[in-house]
mmCIF file of C-alpha atoms and ligand atoms in Angstrom:
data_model
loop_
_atom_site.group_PDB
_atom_site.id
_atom_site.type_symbol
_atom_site.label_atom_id
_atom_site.label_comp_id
_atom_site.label_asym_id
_atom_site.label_seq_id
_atom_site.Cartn_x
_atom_site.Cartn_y
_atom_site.Cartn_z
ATOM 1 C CA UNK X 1 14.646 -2.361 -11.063
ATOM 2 C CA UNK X 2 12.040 -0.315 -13.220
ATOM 3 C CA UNK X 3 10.495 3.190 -12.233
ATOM 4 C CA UNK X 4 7.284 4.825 -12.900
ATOM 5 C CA UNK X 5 5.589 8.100 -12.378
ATOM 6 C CA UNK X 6 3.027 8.732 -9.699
ATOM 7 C CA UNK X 7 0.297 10.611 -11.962
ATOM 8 C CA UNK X 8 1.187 13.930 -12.643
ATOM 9 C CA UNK X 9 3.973 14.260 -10.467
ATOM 10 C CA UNK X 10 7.615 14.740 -10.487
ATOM 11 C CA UNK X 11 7.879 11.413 -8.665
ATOM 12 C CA UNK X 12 9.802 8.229 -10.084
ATOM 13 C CA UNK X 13 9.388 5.292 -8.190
ATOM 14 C CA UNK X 14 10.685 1.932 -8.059
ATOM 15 C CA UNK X 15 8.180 -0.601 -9.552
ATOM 16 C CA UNK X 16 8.423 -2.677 -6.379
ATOM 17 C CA UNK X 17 8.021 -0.777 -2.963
ATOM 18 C CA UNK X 18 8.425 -1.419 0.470
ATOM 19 C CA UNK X 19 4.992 -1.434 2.722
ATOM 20 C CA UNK X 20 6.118 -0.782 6.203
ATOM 21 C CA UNK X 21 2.814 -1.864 7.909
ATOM 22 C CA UNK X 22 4.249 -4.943 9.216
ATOM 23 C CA UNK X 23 7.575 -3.586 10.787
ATOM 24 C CA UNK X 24 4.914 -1.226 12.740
ATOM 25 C CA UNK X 25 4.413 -4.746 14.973
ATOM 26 C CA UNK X 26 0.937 -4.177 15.647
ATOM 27 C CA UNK X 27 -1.261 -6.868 14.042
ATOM 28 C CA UNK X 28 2.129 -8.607 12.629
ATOM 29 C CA UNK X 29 4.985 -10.369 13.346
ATOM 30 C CA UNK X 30 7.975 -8.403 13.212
ATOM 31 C CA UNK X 31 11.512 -8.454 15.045
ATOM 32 C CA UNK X 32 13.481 -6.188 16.626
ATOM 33 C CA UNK X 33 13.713 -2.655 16.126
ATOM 34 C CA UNK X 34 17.099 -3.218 15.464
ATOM 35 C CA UNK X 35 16.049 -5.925 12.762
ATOM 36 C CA UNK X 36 13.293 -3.775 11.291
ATOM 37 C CA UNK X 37 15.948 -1.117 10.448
ATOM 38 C CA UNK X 38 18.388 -3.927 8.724
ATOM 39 C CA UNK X 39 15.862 -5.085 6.556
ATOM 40 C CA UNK X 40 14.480 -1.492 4.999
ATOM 41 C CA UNK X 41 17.924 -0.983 4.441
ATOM 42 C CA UNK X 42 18.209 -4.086 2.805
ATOM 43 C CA UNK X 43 15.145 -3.472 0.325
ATOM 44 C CA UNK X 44 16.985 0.154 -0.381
ATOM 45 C CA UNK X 45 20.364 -1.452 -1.002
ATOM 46 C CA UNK X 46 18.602 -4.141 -3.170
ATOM 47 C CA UNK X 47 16.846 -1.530 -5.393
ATOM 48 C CA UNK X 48 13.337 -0.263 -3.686
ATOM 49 C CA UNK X 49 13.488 3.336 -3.758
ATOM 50 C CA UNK X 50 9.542 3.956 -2.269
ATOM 51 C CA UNK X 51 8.740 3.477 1.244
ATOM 52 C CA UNK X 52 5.019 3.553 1.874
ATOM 53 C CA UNK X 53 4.699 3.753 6.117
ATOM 54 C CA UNK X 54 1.935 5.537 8.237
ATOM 55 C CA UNK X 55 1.172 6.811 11.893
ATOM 56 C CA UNK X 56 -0.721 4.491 13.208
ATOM 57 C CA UNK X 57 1.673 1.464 11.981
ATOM 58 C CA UNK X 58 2.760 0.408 15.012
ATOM 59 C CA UNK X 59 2.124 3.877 16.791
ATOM 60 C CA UNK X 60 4.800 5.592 15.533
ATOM 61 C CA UNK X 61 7.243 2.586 15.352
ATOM 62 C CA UNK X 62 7.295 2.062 11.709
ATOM 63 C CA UNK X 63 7.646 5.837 10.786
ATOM 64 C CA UNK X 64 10.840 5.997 13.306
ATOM 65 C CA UNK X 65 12.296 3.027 11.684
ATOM 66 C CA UNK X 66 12.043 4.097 8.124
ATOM 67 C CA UNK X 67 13.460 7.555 8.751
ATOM 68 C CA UNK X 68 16.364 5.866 10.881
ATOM 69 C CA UNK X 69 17.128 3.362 7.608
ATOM 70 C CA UNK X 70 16.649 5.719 5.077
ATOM 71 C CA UNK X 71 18.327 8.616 7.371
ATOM 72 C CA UNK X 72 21.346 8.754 5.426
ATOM 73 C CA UNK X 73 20.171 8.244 1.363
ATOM 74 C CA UNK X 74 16.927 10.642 2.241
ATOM 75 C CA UNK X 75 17.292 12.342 -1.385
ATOM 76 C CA UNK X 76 17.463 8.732 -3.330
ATOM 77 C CA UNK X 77 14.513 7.828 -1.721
ATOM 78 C CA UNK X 78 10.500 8.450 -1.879
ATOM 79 C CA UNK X 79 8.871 8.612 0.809
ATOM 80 C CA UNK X 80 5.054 8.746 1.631
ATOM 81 C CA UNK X 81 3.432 8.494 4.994
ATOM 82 C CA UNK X 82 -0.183 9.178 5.954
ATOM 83 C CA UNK X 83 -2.576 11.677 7.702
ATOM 84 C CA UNK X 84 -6.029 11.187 9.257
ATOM 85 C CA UNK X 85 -5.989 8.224 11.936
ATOM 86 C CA UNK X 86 -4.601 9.350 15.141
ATOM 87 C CA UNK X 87 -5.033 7.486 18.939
ATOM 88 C CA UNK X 88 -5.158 8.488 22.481
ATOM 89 C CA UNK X 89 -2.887 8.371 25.536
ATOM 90 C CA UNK X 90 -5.140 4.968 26.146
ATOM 91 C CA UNK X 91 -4.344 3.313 22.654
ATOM 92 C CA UNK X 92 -8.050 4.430 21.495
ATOM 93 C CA UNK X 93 -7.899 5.090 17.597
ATOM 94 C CA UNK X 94 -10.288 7.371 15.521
ATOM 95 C CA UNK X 95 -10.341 8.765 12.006
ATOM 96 C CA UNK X 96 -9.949 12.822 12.028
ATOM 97 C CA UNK X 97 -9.266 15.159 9.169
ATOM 98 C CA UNK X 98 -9.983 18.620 11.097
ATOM 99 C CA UNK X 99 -7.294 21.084 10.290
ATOM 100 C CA UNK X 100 -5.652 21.391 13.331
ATOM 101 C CA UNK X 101 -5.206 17.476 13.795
ATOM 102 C CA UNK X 102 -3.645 17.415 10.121
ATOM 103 C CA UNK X 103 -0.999 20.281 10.969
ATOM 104 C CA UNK X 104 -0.168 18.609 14.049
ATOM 105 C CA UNK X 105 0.168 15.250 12.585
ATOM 106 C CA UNK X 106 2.764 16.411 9.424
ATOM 107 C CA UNK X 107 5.350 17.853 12.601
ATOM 108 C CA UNK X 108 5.397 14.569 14.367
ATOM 109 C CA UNK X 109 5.371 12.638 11.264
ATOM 110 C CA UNK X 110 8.616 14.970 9.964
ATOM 111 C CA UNK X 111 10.243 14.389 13.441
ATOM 112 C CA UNK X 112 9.634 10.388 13.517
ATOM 113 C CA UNK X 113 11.014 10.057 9.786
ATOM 114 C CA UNK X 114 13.997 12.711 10.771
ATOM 115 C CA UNK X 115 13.471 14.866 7.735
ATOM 116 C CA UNK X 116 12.173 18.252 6.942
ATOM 117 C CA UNK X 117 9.865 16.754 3.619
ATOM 118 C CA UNK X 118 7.276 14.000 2.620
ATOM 119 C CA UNK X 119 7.496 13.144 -0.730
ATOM 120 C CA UNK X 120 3.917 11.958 -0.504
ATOM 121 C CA UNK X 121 1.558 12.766 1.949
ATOM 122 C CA UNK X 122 -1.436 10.901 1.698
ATOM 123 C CA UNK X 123 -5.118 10.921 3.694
ATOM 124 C CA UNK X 124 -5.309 7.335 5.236
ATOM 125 C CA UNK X 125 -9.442 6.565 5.270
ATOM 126 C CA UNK X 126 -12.066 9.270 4.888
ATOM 127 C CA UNK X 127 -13.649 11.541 7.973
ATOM 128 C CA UNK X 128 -17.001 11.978 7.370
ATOM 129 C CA UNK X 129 -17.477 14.555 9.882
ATOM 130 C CA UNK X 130 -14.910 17.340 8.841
ATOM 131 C CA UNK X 131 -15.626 18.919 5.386
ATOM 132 C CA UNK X 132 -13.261 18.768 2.649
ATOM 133 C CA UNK X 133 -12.389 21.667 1.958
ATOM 134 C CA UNK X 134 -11.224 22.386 5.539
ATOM 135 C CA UNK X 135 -9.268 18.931 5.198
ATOM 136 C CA UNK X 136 -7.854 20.557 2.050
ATOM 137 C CA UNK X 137 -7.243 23.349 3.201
ATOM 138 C CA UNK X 138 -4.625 22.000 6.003
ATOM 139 C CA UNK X 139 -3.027 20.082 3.025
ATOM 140 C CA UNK X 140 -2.914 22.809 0.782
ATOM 141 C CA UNK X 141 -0.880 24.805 4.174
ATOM 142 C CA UNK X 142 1.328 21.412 3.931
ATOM 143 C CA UNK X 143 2.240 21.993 0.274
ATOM 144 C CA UNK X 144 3.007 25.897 0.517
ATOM 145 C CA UNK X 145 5.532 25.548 3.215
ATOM 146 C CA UNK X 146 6.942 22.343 1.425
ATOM 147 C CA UNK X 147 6.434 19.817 4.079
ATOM 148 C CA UNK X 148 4.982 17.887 1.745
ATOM 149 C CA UNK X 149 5.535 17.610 -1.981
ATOM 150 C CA UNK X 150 2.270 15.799 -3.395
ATOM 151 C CA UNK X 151 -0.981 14.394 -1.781
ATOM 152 C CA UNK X 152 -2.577 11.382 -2.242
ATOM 153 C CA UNK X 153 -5.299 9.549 -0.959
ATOM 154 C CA UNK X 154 -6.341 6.291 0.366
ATOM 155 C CA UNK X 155 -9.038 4.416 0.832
ATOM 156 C CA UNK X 156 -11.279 6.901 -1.093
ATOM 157 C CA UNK X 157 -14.229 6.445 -3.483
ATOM 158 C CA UNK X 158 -15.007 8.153 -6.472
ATOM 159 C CA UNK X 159 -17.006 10.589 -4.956
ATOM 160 C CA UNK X 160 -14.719 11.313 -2.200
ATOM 161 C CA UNK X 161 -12.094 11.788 -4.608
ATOM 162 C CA UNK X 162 -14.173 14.189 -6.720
ATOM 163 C CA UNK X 163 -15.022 16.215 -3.568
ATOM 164 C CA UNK X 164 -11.699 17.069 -1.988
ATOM 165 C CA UNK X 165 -9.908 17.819 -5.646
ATOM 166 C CA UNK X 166 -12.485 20.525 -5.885
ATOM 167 C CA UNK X 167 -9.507 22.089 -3.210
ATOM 168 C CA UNK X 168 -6.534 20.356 -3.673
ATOM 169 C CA UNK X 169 -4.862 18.411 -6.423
ATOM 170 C CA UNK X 170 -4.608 14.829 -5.934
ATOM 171 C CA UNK X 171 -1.790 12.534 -7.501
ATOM 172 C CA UNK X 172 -2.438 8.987 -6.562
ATOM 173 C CA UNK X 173 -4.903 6.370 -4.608
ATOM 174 C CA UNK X 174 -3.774 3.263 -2.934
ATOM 175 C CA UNK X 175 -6.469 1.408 -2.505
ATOM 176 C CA UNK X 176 -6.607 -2.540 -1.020
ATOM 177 C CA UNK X 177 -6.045 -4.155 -4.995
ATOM 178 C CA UNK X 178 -4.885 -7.773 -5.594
ATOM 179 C CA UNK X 179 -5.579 -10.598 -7.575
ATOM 180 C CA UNK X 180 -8.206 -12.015 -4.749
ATOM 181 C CA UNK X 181 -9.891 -8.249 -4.544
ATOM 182 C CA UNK X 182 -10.581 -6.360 -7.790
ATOM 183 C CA UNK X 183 -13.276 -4.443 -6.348
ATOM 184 C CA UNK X 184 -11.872 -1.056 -7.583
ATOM 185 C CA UNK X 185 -11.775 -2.002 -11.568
ATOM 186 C CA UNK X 186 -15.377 -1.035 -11.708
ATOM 187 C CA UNK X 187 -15.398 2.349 -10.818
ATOM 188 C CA UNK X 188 -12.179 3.589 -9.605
ATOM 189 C CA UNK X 189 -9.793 2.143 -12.205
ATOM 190 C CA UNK X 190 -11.834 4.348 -15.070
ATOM 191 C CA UNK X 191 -12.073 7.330 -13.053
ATOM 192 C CA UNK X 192 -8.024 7.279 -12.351
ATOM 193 C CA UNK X 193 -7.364 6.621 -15.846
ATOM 194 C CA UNK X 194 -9.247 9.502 -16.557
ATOM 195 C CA UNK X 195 -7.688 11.703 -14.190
ATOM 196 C CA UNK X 196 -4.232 10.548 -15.007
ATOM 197 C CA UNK X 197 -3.788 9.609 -11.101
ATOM 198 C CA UNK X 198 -1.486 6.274 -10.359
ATOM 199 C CA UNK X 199 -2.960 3.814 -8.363
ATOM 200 C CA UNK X 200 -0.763 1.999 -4.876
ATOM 201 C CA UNK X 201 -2.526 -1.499 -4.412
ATOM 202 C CA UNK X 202 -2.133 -2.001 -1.012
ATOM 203 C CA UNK X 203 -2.446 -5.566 0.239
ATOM 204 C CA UNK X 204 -1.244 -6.700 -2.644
ATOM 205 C CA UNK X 205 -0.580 -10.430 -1.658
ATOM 206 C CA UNK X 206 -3.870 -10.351 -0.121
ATOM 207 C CA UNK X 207 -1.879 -10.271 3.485
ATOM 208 C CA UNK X 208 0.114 -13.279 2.563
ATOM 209 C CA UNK X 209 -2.659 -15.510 0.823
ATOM 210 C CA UNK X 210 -0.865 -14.907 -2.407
ATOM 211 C CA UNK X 211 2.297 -16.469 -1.728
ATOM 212 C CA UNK X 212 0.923 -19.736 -1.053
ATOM 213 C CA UNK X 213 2.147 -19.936 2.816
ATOM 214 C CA UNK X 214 -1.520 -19.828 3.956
ATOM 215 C CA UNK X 215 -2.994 -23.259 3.988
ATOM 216 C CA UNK X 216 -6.596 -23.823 4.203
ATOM 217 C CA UNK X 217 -6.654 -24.738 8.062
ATOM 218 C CA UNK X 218 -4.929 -21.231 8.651
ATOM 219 C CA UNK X 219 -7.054 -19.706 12.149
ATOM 220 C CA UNK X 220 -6.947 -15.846 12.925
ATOM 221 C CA UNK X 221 -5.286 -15.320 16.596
ATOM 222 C CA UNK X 222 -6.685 -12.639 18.883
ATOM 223 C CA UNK X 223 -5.332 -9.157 17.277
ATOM 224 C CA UNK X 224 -4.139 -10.976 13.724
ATOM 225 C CA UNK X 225 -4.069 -7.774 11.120
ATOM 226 C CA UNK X 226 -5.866 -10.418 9.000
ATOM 227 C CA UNK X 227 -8.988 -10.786 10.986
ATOM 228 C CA UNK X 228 -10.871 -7.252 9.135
ATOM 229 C CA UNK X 229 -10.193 -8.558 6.185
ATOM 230 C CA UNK X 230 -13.144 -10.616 4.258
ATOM 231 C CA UNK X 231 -10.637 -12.564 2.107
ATOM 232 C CA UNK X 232 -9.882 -14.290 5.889
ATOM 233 C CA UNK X 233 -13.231 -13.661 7.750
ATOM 234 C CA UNK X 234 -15.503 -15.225 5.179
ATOM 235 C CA UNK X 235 -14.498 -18.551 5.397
ATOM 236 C CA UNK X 236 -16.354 -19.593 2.575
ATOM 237 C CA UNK X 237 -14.761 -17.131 0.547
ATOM 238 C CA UNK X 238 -11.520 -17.672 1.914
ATOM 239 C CA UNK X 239 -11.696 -22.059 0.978
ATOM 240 C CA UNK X 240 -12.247 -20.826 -2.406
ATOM 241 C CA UNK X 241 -9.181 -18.411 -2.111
ATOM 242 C CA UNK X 242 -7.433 -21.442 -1.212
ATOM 243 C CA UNK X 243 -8.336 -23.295 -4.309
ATOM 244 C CA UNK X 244 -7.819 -19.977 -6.529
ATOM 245 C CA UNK X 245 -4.187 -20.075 -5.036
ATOM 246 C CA UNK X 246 -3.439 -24.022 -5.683
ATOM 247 C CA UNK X 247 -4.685 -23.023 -9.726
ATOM 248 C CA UNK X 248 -2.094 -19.920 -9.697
ATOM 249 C CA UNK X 249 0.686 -21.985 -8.340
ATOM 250 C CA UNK X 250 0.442 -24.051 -11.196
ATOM 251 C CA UNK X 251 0.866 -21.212 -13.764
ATOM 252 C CA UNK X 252 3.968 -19.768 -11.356
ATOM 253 C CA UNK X 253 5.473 -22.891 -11.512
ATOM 254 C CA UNK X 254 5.490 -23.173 -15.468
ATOM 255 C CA UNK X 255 6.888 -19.731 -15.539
ATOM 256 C CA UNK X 256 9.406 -20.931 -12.879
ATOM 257 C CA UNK X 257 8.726 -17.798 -10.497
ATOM 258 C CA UNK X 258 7.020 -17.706 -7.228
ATOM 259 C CA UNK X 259 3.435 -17.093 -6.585
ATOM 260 C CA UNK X 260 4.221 -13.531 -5.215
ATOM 261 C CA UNK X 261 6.219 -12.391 -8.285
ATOM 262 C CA UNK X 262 3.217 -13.437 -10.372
ATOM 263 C CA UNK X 263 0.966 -11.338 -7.953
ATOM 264 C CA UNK X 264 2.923 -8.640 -8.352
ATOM 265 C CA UNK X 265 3.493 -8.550 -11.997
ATOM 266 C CA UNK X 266 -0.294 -9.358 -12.327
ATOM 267 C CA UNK X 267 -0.318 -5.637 -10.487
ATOM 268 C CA UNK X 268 2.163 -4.126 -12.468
ATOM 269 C CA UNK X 269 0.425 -4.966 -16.030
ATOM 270 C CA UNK X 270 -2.071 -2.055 -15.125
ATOM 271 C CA UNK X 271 0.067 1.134 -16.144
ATOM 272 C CA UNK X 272 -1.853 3.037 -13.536
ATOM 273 C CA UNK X 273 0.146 0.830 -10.886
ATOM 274 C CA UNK X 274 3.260 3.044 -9.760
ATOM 275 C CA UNK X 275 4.067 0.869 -7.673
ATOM 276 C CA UNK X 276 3.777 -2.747 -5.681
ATOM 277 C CA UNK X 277 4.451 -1.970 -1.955
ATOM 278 C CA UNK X 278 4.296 -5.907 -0.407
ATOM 279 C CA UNK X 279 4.905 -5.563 3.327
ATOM 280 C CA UNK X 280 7.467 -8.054 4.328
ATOM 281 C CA UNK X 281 9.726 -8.858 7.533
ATOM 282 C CA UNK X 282 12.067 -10.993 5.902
ATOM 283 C CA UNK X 283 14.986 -10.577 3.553
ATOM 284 C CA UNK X 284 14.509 -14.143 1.731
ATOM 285 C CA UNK X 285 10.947 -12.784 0.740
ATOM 286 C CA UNK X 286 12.202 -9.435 0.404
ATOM 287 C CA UNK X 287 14.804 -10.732 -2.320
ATOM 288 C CA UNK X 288 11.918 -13.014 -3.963
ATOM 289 C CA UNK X 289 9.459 -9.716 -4.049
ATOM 290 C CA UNK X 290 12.078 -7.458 -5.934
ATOM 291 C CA UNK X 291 12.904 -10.381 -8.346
ATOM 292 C CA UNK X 292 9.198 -9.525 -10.194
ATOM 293 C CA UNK X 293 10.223 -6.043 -11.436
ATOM 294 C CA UNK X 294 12.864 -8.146 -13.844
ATOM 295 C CA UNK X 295 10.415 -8.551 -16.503
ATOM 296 C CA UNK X 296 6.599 -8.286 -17.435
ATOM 297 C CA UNK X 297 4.093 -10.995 -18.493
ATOM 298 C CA UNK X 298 2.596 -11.571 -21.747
ATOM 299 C CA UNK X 299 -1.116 -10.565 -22.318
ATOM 300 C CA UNK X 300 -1.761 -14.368 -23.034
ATOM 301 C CA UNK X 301 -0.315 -15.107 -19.482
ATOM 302 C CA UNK X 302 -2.191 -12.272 -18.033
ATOM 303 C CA UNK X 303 -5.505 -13.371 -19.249
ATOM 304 C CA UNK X 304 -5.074 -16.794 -18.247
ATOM 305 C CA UNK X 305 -4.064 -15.267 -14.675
ATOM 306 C CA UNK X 306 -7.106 -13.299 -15.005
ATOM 307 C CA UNK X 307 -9.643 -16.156 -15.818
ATOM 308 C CA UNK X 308 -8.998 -18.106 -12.784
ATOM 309 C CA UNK X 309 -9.710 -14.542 -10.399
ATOM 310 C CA UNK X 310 -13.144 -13.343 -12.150
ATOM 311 C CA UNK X 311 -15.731 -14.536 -10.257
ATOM 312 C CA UNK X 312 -17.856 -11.881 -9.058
ATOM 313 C CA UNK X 313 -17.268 -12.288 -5.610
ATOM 314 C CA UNK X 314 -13.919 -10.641 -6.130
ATOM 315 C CA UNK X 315 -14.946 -7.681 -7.078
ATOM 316 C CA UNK X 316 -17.205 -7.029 -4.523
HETATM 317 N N1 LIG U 401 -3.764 2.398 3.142
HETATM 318 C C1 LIG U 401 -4.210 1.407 3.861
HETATM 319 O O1 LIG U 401 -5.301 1.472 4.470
HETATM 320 C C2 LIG U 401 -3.391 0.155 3.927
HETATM 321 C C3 LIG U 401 -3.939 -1.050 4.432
HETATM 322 C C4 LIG U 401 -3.140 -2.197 4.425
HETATM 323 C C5 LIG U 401 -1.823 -2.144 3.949
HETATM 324 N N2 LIG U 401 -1.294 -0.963 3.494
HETATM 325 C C6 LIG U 401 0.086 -0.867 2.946
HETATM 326 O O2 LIG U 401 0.297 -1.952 2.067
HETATM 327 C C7 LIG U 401 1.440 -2.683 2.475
HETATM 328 C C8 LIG U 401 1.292 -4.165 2.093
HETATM 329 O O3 LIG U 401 0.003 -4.686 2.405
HETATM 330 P P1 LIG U 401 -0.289 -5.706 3.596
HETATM 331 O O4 LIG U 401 0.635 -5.415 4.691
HETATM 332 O O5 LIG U 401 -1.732 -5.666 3.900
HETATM 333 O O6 LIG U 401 0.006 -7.156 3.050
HETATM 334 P P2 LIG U 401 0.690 -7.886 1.796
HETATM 335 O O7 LIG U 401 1.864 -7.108 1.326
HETATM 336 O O8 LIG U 401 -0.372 -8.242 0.844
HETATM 337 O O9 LIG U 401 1.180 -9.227 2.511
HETATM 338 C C9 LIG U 401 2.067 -9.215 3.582
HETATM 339 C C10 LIG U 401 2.285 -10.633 4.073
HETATM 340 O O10 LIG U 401 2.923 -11.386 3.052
HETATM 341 C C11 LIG U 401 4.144 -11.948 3.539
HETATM 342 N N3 LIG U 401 5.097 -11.900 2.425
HETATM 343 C C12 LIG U 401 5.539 -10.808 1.747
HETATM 344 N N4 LIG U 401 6.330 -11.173 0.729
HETATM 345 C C13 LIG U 401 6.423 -12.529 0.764
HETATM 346 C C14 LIG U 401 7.091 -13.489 -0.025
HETATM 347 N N5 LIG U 401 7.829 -13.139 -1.081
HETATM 348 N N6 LIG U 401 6.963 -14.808 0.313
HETATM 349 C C15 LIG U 401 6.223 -15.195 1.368
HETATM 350 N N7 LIG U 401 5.545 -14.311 2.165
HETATM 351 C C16 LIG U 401 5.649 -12.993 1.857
HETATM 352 C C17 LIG U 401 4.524 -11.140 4.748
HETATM 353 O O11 LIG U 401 5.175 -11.945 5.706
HETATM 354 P P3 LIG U 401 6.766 -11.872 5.965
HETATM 355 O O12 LIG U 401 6.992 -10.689 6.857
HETATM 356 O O13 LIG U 401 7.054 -13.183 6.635
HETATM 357 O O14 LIG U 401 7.431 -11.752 4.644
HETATM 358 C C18 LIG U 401 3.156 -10.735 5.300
HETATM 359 O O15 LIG U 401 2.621 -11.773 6.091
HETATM 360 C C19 LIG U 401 1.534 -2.417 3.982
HETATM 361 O O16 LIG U 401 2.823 -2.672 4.499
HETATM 362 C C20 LIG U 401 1.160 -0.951 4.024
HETATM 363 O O17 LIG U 401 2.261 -0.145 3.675
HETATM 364 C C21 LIG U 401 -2.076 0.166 3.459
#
């Protein structure tokens, strides 16, 4: 396994992650509690030291399973959750950011994970109706009584970005980044380069599309995680994903890895990646996923990667 820095901070994180949307349940398959637990074990035994999780994931459900796995190696392990979507007794969900919301949120995330620290605490999606620097302000409450040790954000433009570091310092983005969506290389990419921030792609095998399991006749099922996302909705879009995935087969194949390793070392040639955090249920994949931090690919292999995924479409 490899580690990088999160921007600026004191951070060191394992090149491959662990995304723990999908052992939330919601949206995805996922087993058992019991199960869940097993396999972030697994992906810590096997060499993934970062744990990205949230909230919302499940309600609560994937925050209490990461914090019962990682319970007992808590200081060999990095662990950010999120802020800023909450729900109601009634399972209704909204975006909030107001102070109060954000100091309530970091005790119940603490006492789902079972630990007194975050080691990232990052702002899920945007609030447009609380101000930043009340939003900061909550954070910056967060970092003096060290319940959290850094703050990211997610989901964030440049503007946003700009905005709330005006009050708080801001280490890293994850933003939805794969080979099918390179929508943030216009803007964002520059800007965190700049600002010596690390990017988090999240989605970054385009919810499964990029390890070839998807086949073209693939339909989204009533509460599918997949159905908000265009590179499903569009269908268009999606038959031409389809095709884009048959081309990058072929180049896996030659290089006798799987599809998903080549997404994620695709990822990992940007040194503003920290980190890959693929969301998987399974230990077979979970094995194949880590196997990608063994070694990088050449810039010649990288550009013919990034030939077949350049159509403008992609980066919209
Ligand atoms: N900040 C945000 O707003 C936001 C939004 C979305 C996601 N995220 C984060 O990003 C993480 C990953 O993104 P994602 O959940 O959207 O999807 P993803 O990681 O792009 O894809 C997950 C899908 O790929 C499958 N998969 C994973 N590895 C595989 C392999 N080696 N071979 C075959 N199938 C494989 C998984 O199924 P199996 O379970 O069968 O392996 C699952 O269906 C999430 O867990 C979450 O932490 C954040």
């Amino acid at each position: 396994m490899k580690f990088r820095r999160i921007g600026s901070s004191e951070l060191f994180v394992s090149t491959v992650g662990y995304g723990a949307w999908e052992i939330g349940g919601k949206g995805w398959k996922a087993g058992t509690e019991d199960e869940s637990v097993e396999i972030v074990k697994k992906a810590f035994d096997n060499g993934i030291t970062f744990f990205d999780t949230a909230p919302i994931y499940g309600m609560g459900r994937s925050e209490r399973i990461v914090g019962k796995a990682l319970k007992k190696v808590r200081d060999r392990v990095v662990i950010a959750t999120k802020v800023g979507v909450v729900w109601d007794d009634a399972g209704k969900v909204r975006r909030c950011l107001k102070k109060n919301s954000i100091l309530q949120e970091i005790d119940d995330s603490l006492r789902r994970l079972q630990t007194d620290y975050i080691d990232l605490y990052q702002i899920h999606w945007p609030d447009e109706d609380t101000p930043a620097h009340e939003t900061a302000e909550a954070l910056q409450m967060i970092l003096q009584s060290k319940k959290a040790r850094y703050i990211g954000v997610s989901n964030y433009s440049v503007e946003q970005m700009k905005e709330l570091s005006r009050y708080v310092p801001i280490v890293s983005l994850q933003p939805p980044y794969s080979m099918l969506d390179r929508g943030i290389e216009k803007e964002i990419l520059p800007y965190i380069r700049e600002k010596g921030m690390s990017i988090i792609p999240y989605s970054p095998l385009a919810k499964g599309l990029l390890t070839g399991k998807i086949s073209g006749d693939y339909e989204l099922g009533p509460g599918d995680a997949r159905g908000l996302d265009k590179n499903f909705t569009d269908r268009d879009r999606f038959l031409r994903n389809i095709e884009r995935v048959e081309k990058l087969k072929k180049i896996a194949n030659e290089l006798q890895i799987s599809l998903s390793q080549l997404a994620i070392k695709w990822l990992l040639h940007k040194p503003e990646v920290c980190s890959v955090i693929a969301g998987t249920t399974n230990e077979k994949h979970l094995k194949d996923n880590i196997g990608a931090a063994d070694w990088e690919l050449s810039e010649k292999t990288y550009e013919k990667i990034t030939a077949i995924v350049s159509d403008e479409e992609l980066f919209e």
